[in-house]
Amino acid sequence: SIQLVSRARKAGLVITPRQVFEHKTVAALAAVAEDLASGAAAAVADSGLGRIPATPVMRWLFGRGGPLGRFNQSMLLNAPAALTEEHLAAALQAVLDRHDVLRARLVPAGAQEAAGAPGAADGPELDVPPPGSVRAAELVSRIDLTAPGAPGLRELVAREGEAAAGRLDPERGVMVQAVWFDAGPDAPGRLLLVVQHLAVDGVSWRILVPDLAAAWEAVAAGREPVLDPVATSFRSWSRGLAEAAEAPARRGELSLWERQLDVIDPPVGDRPFDPAEDLTGTARTLVRTLPSDLTAELLTSVPAAYHAGVNDVLLTAFALAVADHRRRHDRAGDGSVLVDLEGHGREDVVGGADVSRTVGWFTSVHPVRLAPAVRDWAGLWAGGAPVGQALKLVKEQLRALPDRGLGYGLLRHLNPDTGPQLEAFGEPQFGFNYLGRFPAAGGEPWSTAAEAEALGGGTDPAMPMTHLVELEVLTEDHPTGPRLVATWSWAGLAVPEATVAELADLWFRALRVTAEHARTAGSGGHTPSDLSLVSLSQAEIDLLEADWRL
């Protein structure tokens, strides 16, 4: 969506990410698109300079404790053969000057009082200085791959990735490191970008990398790089969230979130989560990959059959896996599964905001109670009707959360009245995050390099984990088709490896039976949230659809 909006703007047309989702055909988008030259469409970019109040996800991070300096996201890219250190620094400077949060400095709580500044915040903030105040040349390192006795590329990437993370220092405003692996003037090298997580998220990379490539192309051609403007700064967005957290309608969501959290949550491990013991240094991981043919069905035909999203399908299978695992081990509880769900967070909750070109950490985290309500497990594992019934239920449970759950973070972390009430419920044991689709490692300039697998996880070993068990999923687009890659992480001192392996097997099994069921006659259908103009129950919809099929 963001890439489409960006390309349309370059062609002189203005559309928003929200419009892309609301108007799903070219004809419908053409009807709402505006001319970039028109007064209505022309946006004035705000500077984004000054103090940025911590967003909900930042407050969530600060509340967990532990060292934050090394907390980062990174990408290893194929560098153009013509890249030079001078041109790289100039291109990176253009990116730093355009995207304000990359120049930000973390201001710890209490630092304002120490400096005698009035109006001190009640927690850490970011402070953004003017463009040019951070010098890109000081953030670039060159590694000579042609030096005699140089280690292998993967070994170098792992070593330099750790070193770059160690050079990050958010309190000094060092949010970015760039490491150029120089393979000589005639060979493509590699470019490692390491960005402090306070300044970046998964969506931001889809803005940063094209901007860096465009800036380099301009510099290499002898032109001044001119990057597209940013309509809404991260500072404006953060302040808008603080205002939204106090809105009466948002406060009215409190009972909804209390119902989500008020569940029987049987333990997944041998003991409860302990932030003093369950550190990222003790985490274990398990990676599983789903074949292309099955992945393709789960991304296309299965969601289409149920008028659902990919997340609906993946989370239904996750709920089924956890619920059945508990049933098999006599820990069924009430049959529901409480899970923290991560989202991109760029929802339409700040009036007039356009964050399609805004870099920053927007991620939202909210709990959701998933209740697939399976009574016939044998029928479900045979690919029968219980599969479709579970998918419809979970889809509606997810649709019942306003703004894809963004309100929870506002009430939990930004509203002083509702925050303590939600904090009293504690945290879910499970975390889930579907990152979307990414091209597999290739050889094109500015694409992900194959050696990226050598990079670390981006956290300090002394940081507490966020959940006992986490599942992070992404789709890699290969020439032979898409592949679903699932990375399970768990607290190694609290959860047995056999438990996670069984959950991983059950989740893939649930995905397979979901695809099998979607192929059968009579599967699929609508749910109440699909029919906005009428009020029908699921049972009434099922009866009508059965009549239509007959």
Coordinates of C-alpha atoms in Angstrom, one line a residue, residues 9-524:
R9 CA 2.7 10.5 -6.0
K10 CA 5.7 10.4 -8.3
A11 CA 3.3 10.2 -11.2
G12 CA 1.4 13.3 -9.9
L13 CA -1.5 11.5 -8.1
V14 CA -2.4 11.7 -4.5
I15 CA -4.0 8.7 -2.8
T16 CA -3.7 7.5 0.8
P17 CA -3.0 4.0 2.2
R18 CA -6.5 3.9 3.7
Q19 CA -8.0 4.6 0.3
V20 CA -6.0 1.7 -1.2
F21 CA -7.8 -0.7 1.2
E22 CA -11.2 0.9 0.9
H23 CA -11.2 1.2 -3.0
K24 CA -9.7 -2.1 -4.2
T25 CA -9.9 -1.5 -8.0
V26 CA -8.1 0.8 -10.3
A27 CA -11.4 2.4 -11.3
A28 CA -12.4 3.0 -7.7
L29 CA -9.0 4.5 -6.9
A30 CA -9.2 6.7 -10.0
A31 CA -12.4 8.2 -8.7
V32 CA -10.8 9.4 -5.4
A33 CA -7.3 10.3 -6.5
E34 CA -6.4 13.9 -6.5
D35 CA -3.9 15.9 -8.6
L36 CA -0.7 16.6 -6.8
A37 CA -0.7 20.1 -8.1
S38 CA -4.1 20.9 -6.7
G39 CA -4.4 23.0 -3.6
A40 CA -6.5 20.3 -1.8
A41 CA -3.8 17.6 -2.4
A42 CA -0.7 19.6 -1.7
A43 CA 0.5 18.8 1.8
V44 CA 2.9 21.0 3.8
A45 CA 5.5 18.9 5.5
D46 CA 6.1 19.8 9.1
S47 CA 9.6 19.9 10.4
G48 CA 9.3 17.3 13.1
L49 CA 11.9 19.1 15.2
G50 CA 11.9 19.2 19.0
R51 CA 10.6 16.8 21.7
I52 CA 8.7 13.7 20.8
P53 CA 6.6 12.1 23.5
A54 CA 7.1 8.4 23.8
T55 CA 4.6 6.4 21.9
P56 CA 2.8 3.4 23.4
V57 CA 5.2 0.8 22.0
M58 CA 8.2 2.9 23.3
R59 CA 6.6 3.0 26.8
W60 CA 6.0 -0.7 26.6
L61 CA 9.7 -1.2 25.9
F62 CA 10.9 1.2 28.6
G63 CA 8.7 -0.6 31.1
R64 CA 10.4 -3.9 30.5
G65 CA 13.7 -2.7 31.7
G66 CA 17.2 -3.9 30.6
P67 CA 19.8 -2.3 28.4
L68 CA 18.3 -0.7 25.3
G69 CA 21.4 0.7 23.4
R70 CA 21.9 -2.4 21.1
F71 CA 18.2 -2.9 20.4
N72 CA 18.0 -2.6 16.6
Q73 CA 16.7 -3.7 13.3
S74 CA 19.2 -4.3 10.5
M75 CA 19.3 -5.1 6.8
L76 CA 22.1 -6.4 4.6
L77 CA 21.8 -5.2 1.0
N78 CA 23.6 -5.9 -2.2
A79 CA 25.6 -2.8 -2.9
P80 CA 26.1 -1.5 -6.5
A81 CA 29.6 -2.2 -7.9
A82 CA 30.1 1.6 -8.5
L83 CA 29.5 2.5 -4.8
T84 CA 32.1 4.6 -3.1
E85 CA 32.4 5.6 0.5
E86 CA 32.1 9.3 -0.4
H87 CA 28.9 8.7 -2.4
L88 CA 27.4 6.5 0.3
A89 CA 28.0 9.1 2.9
A90 CA 26.3 11.8 0.7
A91 CA 23.3 9.6 0.0
L92 CA 23.0 8.6 3.7
Q93 CA 23.2 12.3 4.6
A94 CA 20.2 13.0 2.4
V95 CA 18.2 10.3 4.1
L96 CA 19.2 11.5 7.6
D97 CA 18.2 15.0 6.7
R98 CA 14.8 13.9 5.2
H99 CA 13.7 11.5 8.0
D100 CA 13.9 13.4 11.3
V101 CA 13.6 10.5 13.7
L102 CA 17.0 9.1 12.4
R103 CA 18.6 12.1 14.0
A104 CA 16.7 11.8 17.3
R105 CA 18.3 11.6 20.7
L106 CA 16.8 9.7 23.6
V107 CA 16.2 11.9 26.6
P108 CA 15.9 9.8 29.8
A109 CA 13.2 10.5 32.3
G110 CA 14.3 13.2 34.7
A111 CA 16.9 14.7 32.3
Q112 CA 14.7 17.7 31.8
E113 CA 14.7 18.6 35.5
A114 CA 18.4 18.1 35.7
A115 CA 18.9 20.5 32.9
G116 CA 16.4 23.0 34.4
A117 CA 14.0 22.6 31.5
P118 CA 10.3 23.4 32.3
G119 CA 7.4 21.0 31.6
A120 CA 9.4 17.8 32.0
A121 CA 7.7 14.6 30.8
D122 CA 6.8 11.7 33.0
G123 CA 9.0 9.3 31.1
P124 CA 11.7 9.2 28.4
E125 CA 11.3 11.3 25.2
L126 CA 13.1 11.7 21.9
D127 CA 14.5 15.0 20.9
V128 CA 15.1 15.8 17.2
P129 CA 17.7 18.4 16.1
P130 CA 17.8 20.2 12.8
P131 CA 18.9 18.6 9.5
G132 CA 22.7 18.6 9.2
S133 CA 23.3 18.2 12.9
V134 CA 24.1 14.5 12.5
R135 CA 27.0 13.9 10.0
A136 CA 26.5 10.7 7.9
A137 CA 30.3 10.4 7.2
E138 CA 30.8 9.7 10.9
L139 CA 28.3 6.8 10.8
V140 CA 29.9 5.0 7.8
S141 CA 32.5 2.2 8.1
R142 CA 34.4 0.5 5.2
I143 CA 35.5 -3.1 5.4
D144 CA 37.9 -4.2 2.6
L145 CA 36.9 -7.6 1.4
T146 CA 40.0 -7.8 -0.9
A147 CA 42.5 -7.5 2.0
P148 CA 44.8 -10.5 2.3
G149 CA 43.6 -13.0 4.9
A150 CA 40.2 -11.4 5.2
P151 CA 37.6 -13.7 6.8
G152 CA 34.7 -15.1 4.8
L153 CA 31.8 -12.7 4.1
R154 CA 29.3 -14.4 6.4
E155 CA 31.8 -14.3 9.3
L156 CA 32.6 -10.6 8.6
V157 CA 28.9 -9.8 8.4
A158 CA 28.2 -11.4 11.8
R159 CA 31.2 -9.7 13.4
E160 CA 30.6 -6.3 12.0
G161 CA 26.9 -6.5 12.7
E162 CA 27.7 -7.0 16.4
A163 CA 30.2 -4.2 16.3
A164 CA 27.8 -1.8 14.6
A165 CA 25.1 -2.6 17.2
G166 CA 27.6 -1.8 19.9
R167 CA 28.2 1.6 18.4
L168 CA 24.6 2.7 18.6
D169 CA 24.0 5.1 21.4
P170 CA 20.5 6.6 21.5
E171 CA 21.3 9.0 24.4
R172 CA 24.0 10.5 22.2
G173 CA 21.9 10.6 19.1
V174 CA 23.7 7.7 17.3
M175 CA 20.7 5.9 15.8
V176 CA 22.3 4.7 12.6
Q177 CA 25.3 2.7 11.5
A178 CA 26.3 1.9 7.9
V179 CA 28.9 -0.7 7.1
W180 CA 30.1 -1.0 3.5
F181 CA 31.8 -4.3 2.6
D182 CA 33.9 -3.1 -0.3
A183 CA 34.6 -5.9 -2.9
G184 CA 36.7 -3.6 -5.2
P185 CA 35.8 -1.2 -8.0
D186 CA 34.4 -3.8 -10.3
A187 CA 32.5 -6.1 -8.0
P188 CA 29.2 -5.6 -6.1
G189 CA 29.8 -5.5 -2.3
R190 CA 27.4 -5.5 0.6
L191 CA 25.9 -2.7 2.6
L192 CA 24.8 -3.3 6.2
L193 CA 22.4 -0.8 7.8
V194 CA 21.8 -1.0 11.5
V195 CA 19.2 1.3 13.0
Q196 CA 18.2 1.7 16.6
H197 CA 14.7 0.2 17.0
L198 CA 13.4 3.4 18.5
A199 CA 13.7 5.0 15.1
V200 CA 12.6 2.3 12.7
D201 CA 10.1 -0.5 12.1
G202 CA 9.4 -3.1 9.4
V203 CA 7.3 -0.7 7.3
S204 CA 10.0 2.0 7.6
W205 CA 12.5 -0.1 5.7
R206 CA 10.2 0.0 2.7
I207 CA 10.7 3.8 2.7
L208 CA 14.3 4.0 3.7
V209 CA 15.9 1.6 1.2
P210 CA 14.2 3.1 -1.9
D211 CA 15.1 6.6 -0.6
L212 CA 18.8 5.6 -0.1
A213 CA 18.9 4.0 -3.5
A214 CA 17.4 7.1 -5.1
A215 CA 19.8 9.4 -3.2
W216 CA 22.8 7.4 -4.3
E217 CA 21.7 7.4 -8.0
A218 CA 21.5 11.2 -7.9
V219 CA 24.8 11.6 -6.2
A220 CA 26.5 9.1 -8.5
A221 CA 25.2 11.1 -11.5
G222 CA 26.5 14.4 -10.0
R223 CA 23.1 15.7 -9.0
E224 CA 21.8 17.0 -5.7
P225 CA 19.6 14.3 -4.1
V226 CA 16.0 15.5 -3.7
L227 CA 13.8 13.0 -1.8
D228 CA 10.0 13.2 -1.7
P229 CA 8.7 15.2 1.3
V230 CA 7.2 13.7 4.5
A231 CA 3.7 14.9 5.0
T232 CA 3.4 14.1 8.7
S233 CA 6.4 14.0 11.0
F234 CA 6.8 11.3 13.7
R235 CA 6.6 14.1 16.3
S236 CA 3.1 15.1 15.0
W237 CA 2.0 11.5 15.0
S238 CA 3.2 11.0 18.6
R239 CA 1.5 14.1 19.8
G240 CA -1.7 13.1 18.0
L241 CA -1.7 9.7 19.8
A242 CA -1.4 11.4 23.1
E243 CA -4.6 13.4 22.3
A244 CA -6.4 10.4 21.0
A245 CA -5.8 8.5 24.2
E246 CA -7.9 11.0 26.1
A247 CA -10.9 11.0 23.7
P248 CA -14.2 9.8 25.3
A249 CA -14.8 7.3 22.5
R250 CA -11.3 5.7 23.2
R251 CA -12.0 5.6 26.9
G252 CA -15.2 3.7 26.1
E253 CA -13.1 0.8 24.8
L254 CA -11.8 0.0 28.3
S255 CA -14.4 -2.7 29.0
L256 CA -13.7 -4.3 25.7
W257 CA -10.0 -4.7 26.6
E258 CA -10.9 -5.9 30.1
R259 CA -13.0 -8.7 28.5
Q260 CA -10.1 -9.7 26.2
L261 CA -7.7 -10.1 29.2
D262 CA -10.1 -11.7 31.7
V263 CA -9.6 -15.3 30.6
I264 CA -8.3 -18.6 32.0
D265 CA -4.8 -18.8 30.6
P266 CA -3.3 -22.3 31.4
P267 CA 0.5 -22.1 31.6
V268 CA 2.5 -23.0 28.5
G269 CA 5.8 -23.6 30.5
D270 CA 7.0 -25.2 33.7
R271 CA 6.7 -21.8 35.5
P272 CA 5.4 -18.3 34.9
F273 CA 7.4 -15.7 33.0
D274 CA 10.2 -14.2 35.1
P275 CA 11.7 -11.0 33.6
A276 CA 14.8 -11.4 35.8
E277 CA 15.5 -14.9 34.4
D278 CA 13.9 -15.1 31.0
L279 CA 16.4 -12.9 29.1
T280 CA 17.0 -12.8 25.4
G281 CA 20.3 -14.5 26.1
T282 CA 18.4 -17.6 27.3
A283 CA 16.0 -17.7 24.3
R284 CA 15.8 -20.7 22.0
T285 CA 14.6 -20.6 18.4
L286 CA 13.1 -23.1 15.9
V287 CA 12.6 -22.2 12.3
R288 CA 10.1 -24.0 10.0
T289 CA 9.3 -23.4 6.3
L290 CA 6.0 -24.3 4.6
P291 CA 6.1 -25.5 0.9
S292 CA 5.3 -23.0 -1.9
D293 CA 2.1 -24.7 -3.1
L294 CA 0.5 -24.7 0.4
T295 CA 1.8 -21.2 1.1
A296 CA 0.2 -19.9 -2.1
E297 CA -3.2 -21.2 -1.1
L298 CA -3.0 -19.7 2.4
L299 CA -2.2 -16.3 0.9
T300 CA -4.8 -16.3 -1.8
S301 CA -7.6 -18.9 -2.2
V302 CA -8.2 -19.6 1.5
P303 CA -8.6 -15.9 2.5
A304 CA -10.7 -15.2 -0.6
A305 CA -13.1 -18.1 0.2
Y306 CA -13.8 -16.6 3.6
H307 CA -13.5 -12.9 2.7
A308 CA -10.7 -12.8 5.2
G309 CA -7.2 -11.6 5.6
V310 CA -4.0 -13.6 5.8
N311 CA -3.7 -12.8 9.5
D312 CA -7.2 -14.3 10.1
V313 CA -6.1 -17.6 8.6
L314 CA -2.7 -17.7 10.4
L315 CA -4.2 -16.8 13.7
T316 CA -7.0 -19.3 13.5
A317 CA -4.4 -22.1 12.9
F318 CA -2.4 -20.7 15.9
A319 CA -5.4 -20.8 18.1
L320 CA -6.3 -24.3 17.0
A321 CA -2.7 -25.5 17.7
V322 CA -2.5 -24.0 21.2
A323 CA -6.1 -25.1 22.1
D324 CA -5.5 -28.7 21.0
H325 CA -2.1 -28.9 22.6
R326 CA -3.7 -27.8 25.9
R327 CA -6.5 -30.4 25.4
R328 CA -4.0 -33.2 24.8
H329 CA -2.1 -32.2 28.0
D330 CA -5.2 -31.7 30.2
R331 CA -4.8 -27.9 30.3
A332 CA -7.8 -26.9 28.2
G333 CA -9.0 -24.1 30.4
D334 CA -12.0 -22.4 28.7
G335 CA -10.7 -23.3 25.2
S336 CA -9.7 -19.7 24.3
V337 CA -6.1 -18.5 23.6
L338 CA -4.8 -15.2 24.8
V339 CA -2.1 -13.8 22.5
D340 CA -0.3 -10.5 22.0
L341 CA -0.7 -9.5 18.4
E342 CA 1.7 -7.0 16.7
G343 CA 0.5 -4.7 14.0
H344 CA 2.0 -2.0 11.8
G345 CA 0.3 0.6 13.9
R346 CA -0.3 3.1 11.1
E347 CA -4.0 3.3 11.5
D348 CA -6.2 6.2 10.7
V349 CA -6.5 7.6 14.3
V350 CA -4.8 10.9 14.0
G351 CA -6.9 13.4 12.1
G352 CA -5.3 14.6 8.9
A353 CA -2.2 12.5 9.3
D354 CA -0.5 11.0 6.3
V355 CA 2.3 8.6 7.4
S356 CA 2.9 6.9 4.1
R357 CA 6.4 8.4 4.0
T358 CA 7.1 8.7 7.7
V359 CA 9.9 6.7 9.3
G360 CA 9.7 5.6 12.9
W361 CA 8.6 2.9 15.3
F362 CA 4.8 2.8 14.8
T363 CA 4.3 -0.8 15.9
S364 CA 1.2 -1.6 17.9
V365 CA 0.9 -4.4 20.4
H366 CA -2.5 -5.5 21.8
P367 CA -4.0 -8.7 23.4
V368 CA -6.7 -10.6 21.7
R369 CA -8.7 -13.5 23.0
L370 CA -9.1 -16.2 20.3
A371 CA -11.8 -18.7 20.9
P372 CA -12.2 -21.3 18.0
A373 CA -14.8 -23.2 20.1
V374 CA -14.0 -26.6 18.6
R375 CA -16.2 -29.5 19.9
D376 CA -15.4 -32.0 17.2
W377 CA -11.6 -32.3 17.1
A378 CA -11.7 -35.5 15.0
G379 CA -13.8 -33.7 12.4
L380 CA -11.5 -30.7 12.4
W381 CA -8.3 -32.7 11.8
A382 CA -10.1 -34.5 9.0
G383 CA -10.7 -31.1 7.3
G384 CA -14.4 -31.0 8.0
A385 CA -16.9 -28.2 8.8
P386 CA -15.3 -27.3 12.2
V387 CA -12.4 -25.8 10.3
G388 CA -14.6 -23.2 8.6
Q389 CA -16.5 -22.6 11.7
A390 CA -13.3 -21.8 13.7
L391 CA -12.0 -19.5 10.9
K392 CA -15.3 -17.6 10.9
L393 CA -15.3 -17.2 14.7
V394 CA -11.7 -16.0 14.9
K395 CA -12.2 -13.6 11.9
E396 CA -15.1 -12.0 13.8
Q397 CA -13.2 -11.8 17.0
L398 CA -10.4 -9.9 15.3
R399 CA -12.8 -7.7 13.5
A400 CA -14.5 -6.7 16.8
L401 CA -11.3 -4.8 17.8
P402 CA -11.5 -1.1 16.7
D403 CA -8.6 0.3 14.6
R404 CA -6.9 -3.1 14.6
G405 CA -6.3 -2.9 18.3
L406 CA -4.4 0.4 18.4
G407 CA -6.6 1.7 21.2
Y408 CA -5.2 -0.8 23.7
G409 CA -1.8 0.8 23.6
L410 CA -3.3 4.3 24.0
L411 CA -5.3 3.3 27.1
R412 CA -2.6 1.1 28.6
H413 CA 0.4 3.4 28.1
L414 CA -0.8 6.9 27.4
N415 CA -3.9 7.3 29.6
P416 CA -3.1 7.7 33.3
D417 CA -6.6 6.7 34.4
T418 CA -7.1 3.5 32.4
G419 CA -3.5 2.4 32.3
P420 CA -3.3 0.9 35.9
Q421 CA -6.6 -1.0 35.3
L422 CA -5.2 -2.8 32.3
E423 CA -1.8 -3.3 33.8
A424 CA -3.4 -5.3 36.6
F425 CA -4.3 -8.1 34.2
G426 CA -0.7 -8.9 33.4
E427 CA 0.7 -9.9 30.0
P428 CA -0.2 -12.8 27.6
Q429 CA 2.2 -15.8 27.4
F430 CA 2.1 -15.8 23.6
G431 CA 3.2 -13.3 21.1
F432 CA 2.4 -13.4 17.3
N433 CA 3.6 -11.2 14.4
Y434 CA 3.0 -11.6 10.7
L435 CA 5.5 -9.3 9.0
G436 CA 4.1 -9.7 5.4
R437 CA 5.7 -10.5 2.1
F438 CA 9.4 -9.9 1.2
P439 CA 11.5 -10.8 -1.8
A440 CA 13.9 -13.6 -1.2
A441 CA 17.6 -12.8 -1.2
G442 CA 18.8 -12.0 -4.7
G443 CA 21.6 -10.3 -6.6
E444 CA 20.0 -7.0 -7.7
P445 CA 21.5 -3.8 -6.2
W446 CA 19.7 -2.7 -3.1
S447 CA 18.0 -6.1 -2.7
T448 CA 18.4 -8.2 0.4
A449 CA 21.7 -10.1 0.3
A450 CA 22.0 -13.8 0.9
E451 CA 24.4 -13.4 3.8
A452 CA 21.7 -11.5 5.9
E453 CA 21.1 -14.8 7.7
A454 CA 24.4 -14.3 9.5
L455 CA 23.0 -11.2 11.3
G456 CA 22.0 -11.4 15.0
G457 CA 18.6 -10.9 16.5
G458 CA 19.0 -7.2 17.3
T459 CA 18.6 -7.4 21.1
D460 CA 20.9 -7.2 24.0
P461 CA 21.3 -10.6 25.7
A462 CA 20.5 -8.9 29.0
M463 CA 17.1 -7.6 27.8
P464 CA 14.1 -9.4 29.2
M465 CA 12.1 -11.4 26.6
T466 CA 8.6 -10.2 25.9
H467 CA 6.7 -13.5 26.1
L468 CA 7.2 -17.1 27.0
V469 CA 6.6 -18.2 23.4
E470 CA 6.6 -16.0 20.3
L471 CA 5.9 -16.8 16.7
E472 CA 7.2 -14.5 14.0
V473 CA 6.0 -15.3 10.5
L474 CA 6.9 -13.8 7.1
T475 CA 6.5 -14.8 3.4
E476 CA 9.5 -15.0 1.2
D477 CA 8.8 -14.6 -2.5
H478 CA 11.1 -17.0 -4.4
P479 CA 11.1 -17.6 -8.2
T480 CA 9.4 -21.0 -7.5
G481 CA 6.7 -19.4 -5.4
P482 CA 6.1 -17.9 -2.0
R483 CA 7.3 -19.8 1.2
L484 CA 6.0 -19.2 4.7
V485 CA 8.8 -19.0 7.2
A486 CA 8.0 -19.4 10.8
T487 CA 10.4 -18.6 13.6
W488 CA 9.4 -19.8 17.1
S489 CA 11.3 -18.2 20.0
W490 CA 10.8 -19.2 23.6
A491 CA 12.2 -18.8 27.1
G492 CA 14.6 -21.7 27.3
L493 CA 14.6 -21.8 31.1
A494 CA 10.8 -21.9 31.4
V495 CA 9.4 -23.8 28.4
P496 CA 10.6 -27.3 27.3
E497 CA 11.7 -27.6 23.7
A498 CA 9.4 -30.5 23.2
T499 CA 6.4 -28.2 23.9
V500 CA 7.4 -25.7 21.2
A501 CA 8.2 -28.4 18.7
E502 CA 4.7 -29.9 19.3
L503 CA 3.1 -26.5 18.9
A504 CA 5.0 -25.9 15.7
D505 CA 3.9 -29.3 14.3
L506 CA 0.2 -28.6 15.2
W507 CA 0.3 -25.1 13.7
F508 CA 1.5 -26.4 10.3
R509 CA -1.0 -29.3 10.5
A510 CA -3.8 -26.8 11.2
L511 CA -2.7 -24.7 8.2
R512 CA -2.7 -27.8 6.0
V513 CA -6.3 -28.9 7.0
T514 CA -7.4 -25.3 6.5
A515 CA -6.2 -25.3 2.9
E516 CA -7.7 -28.8 2.4
H517 CA -11.1 -27.7 3.8
A518 CA -11.1 -24.6 1.6
R519 CA -10.9 -26.8 -1.5
T520 CA -14.1 -28.8 -0.6
A521 CA -17.5 -27.9 -2.0
G522 CA -19.6 -25.7 0.2
S523 CA -16.6 -24.2 2.1
G524 CA -16.1 -20.5 2.6

